[in-house]
Amino acid sequence: MDHELQTLISWHLAGQKVALAIVAETWGSAPRPAGSLMVIRKDQAFEGSVSGGCVEGAVIAEATELMHFGGAKRLNFSVADSEAWGAGLACGGQIRILLLAVDHALSEILGDTLKKLQAGKDTLLEIDMKRGTISIPRHVGDEISGSDTPIIEGDTLFLPVKSKPKLVVIGAVHIAQHLVQFANESGFAVTVVDPRGAFTDSRVFGKAEIVRDWPDDYLNSHEPDGRTAVVTLTHDPKLDDAALKVALRSDAFYIGALGSRKTHGARIERLKQYSFDTATLTRIQGPAGLKIGAVTPAEIALSIMAEIICIMRTGNGI
């Protein structure tokens, strides 16, 4: 979401006419979830997606017209046989999309939202689907304020805007290079922690933040929350165990540790010495990664990222 908002702000500040499409509701097999964004420029350039490619053409055409007049418009695409192929929804499903022409007031509030996202802060937007206005709600119930998905009440869309989930990688090793790439592409903010300068200085980790520190010190000062995954990759108990002891006492939604079953068994026995019970220790995914027969560093990283996403989305591993 931050990429789409960044694009919207930059285009608007450059003097371009811009429209914003928001997936308000979906039913059936619609390929993009509610809350997905697409930004459309007057020359029909666009960023983001509202259907994974199915109805983008129709939305762009509607946006181009709307930018002439301003305001807002609601679009509905259904799975009726006569409409499905024409709209591109041959896979099934229904999508309700809110289309807004971006003016100064709208870009200002979206700019503030972007700053909060970049600071790692969540926010909630209240969107009047008739008037096409966006504001920050002052008083809403717990059901709305605590929701992770959009909620529609009458003509009002409450859109939760969540900061990126976080991944803390312990160990600036070869697998970490691939894991960082997969995590970045999956929308995670990534931090690689390793006190060994020979490791942090010898490899490139793309967009990840590199922290040369002891894992327990870092995690104690940046306590993992319910949107944080932690994975240890060093095979060195001095580093991995130190990180796991902190992670196990946190709300991290995923805790993974690389290593063979034998290595993991020895790891569990060591951690038992620190008064962790069996239920707590089963939080560790070890060996980390889905069982896909991974061999190469890239394949292992892919299996770990898949497991992280699986647990984040479903609450359970495979």
Short mmCIF file of C-alpha atoms in Angstrom, two decimals:
data_model
loop_
_atom_site.label_atom_id
_atom_site.label_comp_id
_atom_site.label_asym_id
_atom_site.label_seq_id
_atom_site.Cartn_x
_atom_site.Cartn_y
_atom_site.Cartn_z
CA MET A 1 0.00 0.00 0.00
CA ASP A 2 2.84 2.42 0.73
CA HIS A 3 4.14 2.05 -2.84
CA GLU A 4 0.78 3.01 -4.32
CA LEU A 5 0.41 5.98 -1.97
CA GLN A 6 3.97 7.11 -2.72
CA THR A 7 3.21 6.97 -6.45
CA LEU A 8 -0.05 8.90 -5.97
CA ILE A 9 1.66 11.67 -3.99
CA SER A 10 4.58 12.01 -6.40
CA TRP A 11 2.29 12.19 -9.45
CA HIS A 12 0.00 14.71 -7.76
CA LEU A 13 2.90 16.93 -6.66
CA ALA A 14 4.20 16.82 -10.24
CA GLY A 15 0.93 18.45 -11.34
CA GLN A 16 -0.60 15.31 -12.85
CA LYS A 17 -4.30 14.51 -12.60
CA VAL A 18 -4.68 11.32 -10.59
CA ALA A 19 -7.47 8.94 -9.56
CA LEU A 20 -7.45 6.37 -6.77
CA ALA A 21 -9.29 3.04 -7.03
CA ILE A 22 -10.02 1.13 -3.82
CA VAL A 23 -11.43 -2.39 -3.60
CA ALA A 24 -14.31 -1.85 -1.17
CA GLU A 25 -15.83 -5.35 -1.12
CA THR A 26 -15.35 -8.72 -2.77
CA TRP A 27 -17.38 -11.92 -3.04
CA GLY A 28 -16.51 -15.35 -4.37
CA SER A 29 -13.21 -15.82 -6.19
CA ALA A 30 -12.25 -12.18 -6.66
CA PRO A 31 -8.43 -12.27 -6.95
CA ARG A 32 -7.56 -9.13 -4.95
CA PRO A 33 -8.70 -8.55 -1.34
CA ALA A 34 -10.71 -5.61 -0.08
CA GLY A 35 -8.45 -2.66 0.62
CA SER A 36 -6.28 -3.18 -2.47
CA LEU A 37 -5.32 0.05 -4.24
CA MET A 38 -4.63 1.18 -7.79
CA VAL A 39 -3.47 4.65 -8.76
CA ILE A 40 -4.29 5.91 -12.28
CA ARG A 41 -2.74 8.90 -14.03
CA LYS A 42 -4.43 11.03 -16.72
CA ASP A 43 -2.28 9.44 -19.45
CA GLN A 44 -3.51 5.99 -18.22
CA ALA A 45 -0.26 5.01 -16.55
CA PHE A 46 -1.07 3.13 -13.35
CA GLU A 47 0.41 1.41 -10.29
CA GLY A 48 -1.15 -1.28 -8.15
CA SER A 49 -4.01 -3.64 -8.88
CA VAL A 50 -7.66 -4.10 -8.02
CA SER A 51 -8.20 -7.50 -9.61
CA GLY A 52 -4.87 -9.01 -10.56
CA GLY A 53 -5.40 -7.95 -14.19
CA CYS A 54 -9.06 -8.85 -14.69
CA VAL A 55 -10.86 -5.49 -14.69
CA GLU A 56 -8.01 -2.99 -14.71
CA GLY A 57 -8.80 -1.86 -18.26
CA ALA A 58 -12.38 -0.98 -17.37
CA VAL A 59 -11.30 0.82 -14.20
CA ILE A 60 -8.70 2.86 -16.08
CA ALA A 61 -11.32 3.92 -18.65
CA GLU A 62 -13.71 5.00 -15.87
CA ALA A 63 -10.91 6.83 -14.05
CA THR A 64 -9.90 8.74 -17.16
CA GLU A 65 -13.44 10.05 -17.49
CA LEU A 66 -13.78 10.80 -13.78
CA MET A 67 -10.62 12.92 -13.76
CA HIS A 68 -12.36 15.38 -16.11
CA PHE A 69 -15.17 16.02 -13.66
CA GLY A 70 -13.83 15.16 -10.21
CA GLY A 71 -15.75 13.49 -7.41
CA ALA A 72 -16.29 9.80 -6.81
CA LYS A 73 -17.89 6.82 -8.49
CA ARG A 74 -18.74 3.28 -7.44
CA LEU A 75 -18.07 0.41 -9.84
CA ASN A 76 -19.44 -3.12 -9.62
CA PHE A 77 -18.19 -6.12 -11.58
CA SER A 78 -20.13 -9.36 -11.22
CA VAL A 79 -19.83 -12.95 -12.37
CA ALA A 80 -22.95 -13.04 -14.53
CA ASP A 81 -22.08 -15.03 -17.65
CA SER A 82 -22.75 -12.10 -19.95
CA GLU A 83 -20.47 -9.87 -17.90
CA ALA A 84 -17.76 -12.19 -16.63
CA TRP A 85 -15.74 -12.49 -19.84
CA GLY A 86 -16.29 -8.91 -20.89
CA ALA A 87 -15.10 -7.57 -17.55
CA GLY A 88 -12.35 -10.13 -17.34
CA LEU A 89 -13.78 -11.96 -14.32
CA ALA A 90 -13.93 -15.34 -16.01
CA CYS A 91 -12.40 -16.85 -12.84
CA GLY A 92 -15.55 -15.90 -10.90
CA GLY A 93 -16.28 -13.49 -8.09
CA GLN A 94 -17.65 -10.02 -7.61
CA ILE A 95 -15.80 -6.78 -6.91
CA ARG A 96 -17.08 -3.43 -5.70
CA ILE A 97 -14.61 -0.63 -6.39
CA LEU A 98 -14.65 2.96 -5.19
CA LEU A 99 -13.04 5.39 -7.63
CA LEU A 100 -11.92 8.82 -6.40
CA ALA A 101 -10.53 11.79 -8.32
CA VAL A 102 -7.62 13.10 -6.24
CA ASP A 103 -7.71 16.77 -5.28
CA HIS A 104 -5.46 18.75 -2.93
CA ALA A 105 -7.41 17.87 0.22
CA LEU A 106 -7.37 14.18 -0.61
CA SER A 107 -3.67 14.13 -1.44
CA GLU A 108 -2.87 15.91 1.83
CA ILE A 109 -4.57 13.33 4.03
CA LEU A 110 -3.12 10.47 1.99
CA GLY A 111 0.30 12.06 2.34
CA ASP A 112 -0.10 12.09 6.14
CA THR A 113 -1.18 8.44 5.97
CA LEU A 114 1.95 7.60 3.96
CA LYS A 115 4.17 9.27 6.59
CA LYS A 116 2.57 7.16 9.30
CA LEU A 117 3.11 4.00 7.28
CA GLN A 118 6.75 4.85 6.73
CA ALA A 119 7.12 5.40 10.48
CA GLY A 120 5.66 1.95 11.11
CA LYS A 121 2.34 3.27 12.43
CA ASP A 122 -1.09 1.93 11.53
CA THR A 123 -4.05 4.21 10.87
CA LEU A 124 -7.72 4.06 9.91
CA LEU A 125 -9.36 6.00 7.09
CA GLU A 126 -13.04 6.89 6.92
CA ILE A 127 -14.19 7.15 3.31
CA ASP A 128 -17.52 8.67 2.35
CA MET A 129 -18.38 6.72 -0.79
CA LYS A 130 -21.04 9.20 -1.91
CA ARG A 131 -19.09 12.42 -1.49
CA GLY A 132 -15.69 10.93 -2.23
CA THR A 133 -14.05 12.38 0.89
CA ILE A 134 -11.47 10.76 3.16
CA SER A 135 -10.89 11.62 6.81
CA ILE A 136 -9.43 10.19 10.00
CA PRO A 137 -12.33 9.00 12.19
CA ARG A 138 -12.31 10.39 15.72
CA HIS A 139 -14.76 8.06 17.44
CA VAL A 140 -15.38 4.50 16.24
CA GLY A 141 -16.26 1.27 18.02
CA ASP A 142 -13.76 -1.44 18.90
CA GLU A 143 -15.06 -3.66 16.09
CA ILE A 144 -14.04 -1.07 13.51
CA SER A 145 -10.87 0.25 15.16
CA GLY A 146 -9.52 -3.26 15.71
CA SER A 147 -10.40 -4.68 12.31
CA ASP A 148 -7.72 -5.79 9.85
CA THR A 149 -10.16 -5.72 6.94
CA PRO A 150 -12.33 -2.94 5.48
CA ILE A 151 -15.80 -2.46 6.95
CA ILE A 152 -18.74 -0.83 5.16
CA GLU A 153 -21.52 0.87 7.12
CA GLY A 154 -24.08 2.43 4.80
CA ASP A 155 -22.18 4.75 2.48
CA THR A 156 -19.08 4.80 4.69
CA LEU A 157 -16.02 2.63 4.10
CA PHE A 158 -13.63 2.20 7.03
CA LEU A 159 -10.26 1.26 5.58
CA PRO A 160 -7.52 0.02 7.95
CA VAL A 161 -4.09 1.02 6.68
CA LYS A 162 -1.50 -1.31 8.14
CA SER A 163 2.25 -0.82 8.23
CA LYS A 164 4.42 -3.54 6.71
CA PRO A 165 4.86 -6.78 8.64
CA LYS A 166 8.43 -7.15 9.87
CA LEU A 167 10.99 -9.88 9.41
CA VAL A 168 14.08 -10.04 11.62
CA VAL A 169 16.76 -12.30 10.15
CA ILE A 170 19.51 -13.45 12.51
CA GLY A 171 22.66 -14.09 10.52
CA ALA A 172 24.03 -12.30 7.45
CA VAL A 173 24.55 -15.59 5.64
CA HIS A 174 24.05 -16.66 2.03
CA ILE A 175 20.47 -17.86 2.56
CA ALA A 176 19.64 -14.48 4.10
CA GLN A 177 20.41 -12.73 0.82
CA HIS A 178 17.68 -14.69 -0.94
CA LEU A 179 15.30 -14.50 2.02
CA VAL A 180 15.59 -10.71 2.09
CA GLN A 181 14.67 -10.52 -1.60
CA PHE A 182 11.63 -12.77 -1.20
CA ALA A 183 10.52 -10.89 1.91
CA ASN A 184 10.87 -7.48 0.24
CA GLU A 185 8.81 -8.66 -2.73
CA SER A 186 6.20 -10.01 -0.28
CA GLY A 187 5.82 -6.62 1.40
CA PHE A 188 7.91 -7.13 4.54
CA ALA A 189 10.23 -4.63 6.19
CA VAL A 190 13.41 -6.63 6.80
CA THR A 191 16.22 -6.28 9.31
CA VAL A 192 19.33 -8.48 9.21
CA VAL A 193 21.13 -8.72 12.55
CA ASP A 194 24.66 -10.07 12.92
CA PRO A 195 27.53 -8.88 15.16
CA ARG A 196 30.14 -10.31 12.78
CA GLY A 197 31.51 -7.61 10.55
CA ALA A 198 33.03 -10.14 8.15
CA PHE A 199 29.48 -11.30 7.35
CA THR A 200 27.63 -7.98 7.26
CA ASP A 201 30.36 -6.29 5.21
CA SER A 202 30.83 -9.07 2.66
CA ARG A 203 27.31 -9.40 1.30
CA VAL A 204 24.62 -7.23 -0.24
CA PHE A 205 21.13 -7.42 1.25
CA GLY A 206 19.04 -5.18 -0.97
CA LYS A 207 16.52 -3.07 0.92
CA ALA A 208 17.11 -4.70 4.31
CA GLU A 209 18.33 -2.73 7.29
CA ILE A 210 21.67 -4.19 8.41
CA VAL A 211 22.34 -4.10 12.14
CA ARG A 212 25.74 -5.10 13.50
CA ASP A 213 24.68 -6.08 17.00
CA TRP A 214 24.14 -9.11 19.21
CA PRO A 215 20.73 -10.61 18.43
CA ASP A 216 19.44 -10.58 22.01
CA ASP A 217 20.46 -6.95 22.48
CA TYR A 218 18.69 -5.95 19.28
CA LEU A 219 15.52 -7.91 20.03
CA ASN A 220 15.35 -6.64 23.58
CA SER A 221 15.43 -3.06 22.33
CA HIS A 222 13.10 -3.80 19.37
CA GLU A 223 10.66 -6.23 20.94
CA PRO A 224 8.89 -8.35 18.30
CA ASP A 225 5.15 -7.76 18.15
CA GLY A 226 2.29 -9.73 16.63
CA ARG A 227 3.29 -8.58 13.11
CA THR A 228 6.93 -9.65 13.42
CA ALA A 229 8.60 -12.85 12.21
CA VAL A 230 12.00 -13.90 13.55
CA VAL A 231 14.21 -16.51 11.88
CA THR A 232 17.70 -17.63 12.93
CA LEU A 233 20.13 -18.80 10.24
CA THR A 234 23.62 -18.87 11.77
CA HIS A 235 23.81 -22.44 13.19
CA ASP A 236 25.80 -20.82 16.04
CA PRO A 237 24.08 -21.33 19.43
CA LYS A 238 25.70 -18.17 20.78
CA LEU A 239 23.70 -16.17 18.26
CA ASP A 240 20.66 -18.31 17.46
CA ASP A 241 19.82 -19.35 21.02
CA ALA A 242 20.23 -15.80 22.28
CA ALA A 243 17.72 -14.59 19.70
CA LEU A 244 15.29 -17.45 20.32
CA LYS A 245 15.19 -16.83 24.07
CA VAL A 246 13.99 -13.28 23.46
CA ALA A 247 11.65 -14.18 20.60
CA LEU A 248 9.93 -16.91 22.63
CA ARG A 249 9.02 -14.35 25.29
CA SER A 250 7.58 -11.99 22.68
CA ASP A 251 4.39 -11.84 20.60
CA ALA A 252 6.21 -12.70 17.34
CA PHE A 253 3.77 -14.52 15.06
CA TYR A 254 6.54 -16.66 13.55
CA ILE A 255 9.74 -18.02 15.08
CA GLY A 256 11.91 -20.18 12.85
CA ALA A 257 15.35 -21.74 13.21
CA LEU A 258 17.45 -23.26 10.45
CA GLY A 259 19.14 -26.61 10.96
CA SER A 260 18.63 -30.35 10.69
CA ARG A 261 16.22 -32.30 12.91
CA LYS A 262 19.20 -33.45 14.98
CA THR A 263 20.42 -29.87 15.34
CA HIS A 264 16.93 -28.71 16.27
CA GLY A 265 16.57 -31.46 18.87
CA ALA A 266 19.79 -30.36 20.54
CA ARG A 267 18.59 -26.76 20.37
CA ILE A 268 15.34 -27.62 22.15
CA GLU A 269 17.26 -29.43 24.93
CA ARG A 270 19.46 -26.36 25.46
CA LEU A 271 16.46 -24.03 25.61
CA LYS A 272 14.73 -26.22 28.19
CA GLN A 273 17.46 -25.14 30.59
CA TYR A 274 15.95 -21.64 30.51
CA SER A 275 12.57 -22.76 31.93
CA PHE A 276 10.71 -22.83 28.60
CA ASP A 277 7.93 -25.40 28.68
CA THR A 278 7.07 -27.75 25.82
CA ALA A 279 4.14 -25.65 24.59
CA THR A 280 6.35 -22.58 24.31
CA LEU A 281 9.14 -24.45 22.53
CA THR A 282 6.72 -25.81 19.93
CA ARG A 283 6.37 -22.22 18.70
CA ILE A 284 9.75 -22.65 17.01
CA GLN A 285 9.43 -23.86 13.42
CA GLY A 286 12.42 -26.12 13.19
CA PRO A 287 13.82 -26.94 10.81
CA ALA A 288 12.46 -23.68 9.39
CA GLY A 289 10.64 -23.82 6.07
CA LEU A 290 7.95 -25.83 4.34
CA LYS A 291 9.00 -29.32 3.31
CA ILE A 292 9.43 -28.86 -0.43
CA GLY A 293 12.71 -30.75 -0.81
CA ALA A 294 14.71 -27.50 -0.85
CA VAL A 295 18.45 -27.88 -1.44
CA THR A 296 19.98 -24.64 -2.69
CA PRO A 297 20.15 -21.43 -0.61
CA ALA A 298 17.46 -19.84 -2.81
CA GLU A 299 15.15 -22.86 -2.44
CA ILE A 300 15.63 -22.94 1.33
CA ALA A 301 14.90 -19.21 1.55
CA LEU A 302 11.79 -19.71 -0.57
CA SER A 303 10.56 -22.50 1.72
CA ILE A 304 11.07 -20.29 4.79
CA MET A 305 9.27 -17.33 3.24
CA ALA A 306 6.38 -19.58 2.19
CA GLU A 307 6.07 -20.88 5.75
CA ILE A 308 6.11 -17.35 7.18
CA ILE A 309 3.32 -16.26 4.83
CA CYS A 310 1.33 -19.44 5.49
CA ILE A 311 1.37 -18.86 9.25
CA MET A 312 0.70 -15.13 8.88
CA ARG A 313 -2.34 -15.72 6.66
CA THR A 314 -3.78 -18.89 8.21
CA GLY A 315 -2.34 -19.08 11.71
CA ASN A 316 -1.04 -22.57 11.00
CA GLY A 317 1.90 -24.17 9.26
CA ILE A 318 1.65 -27.13 6.91
#
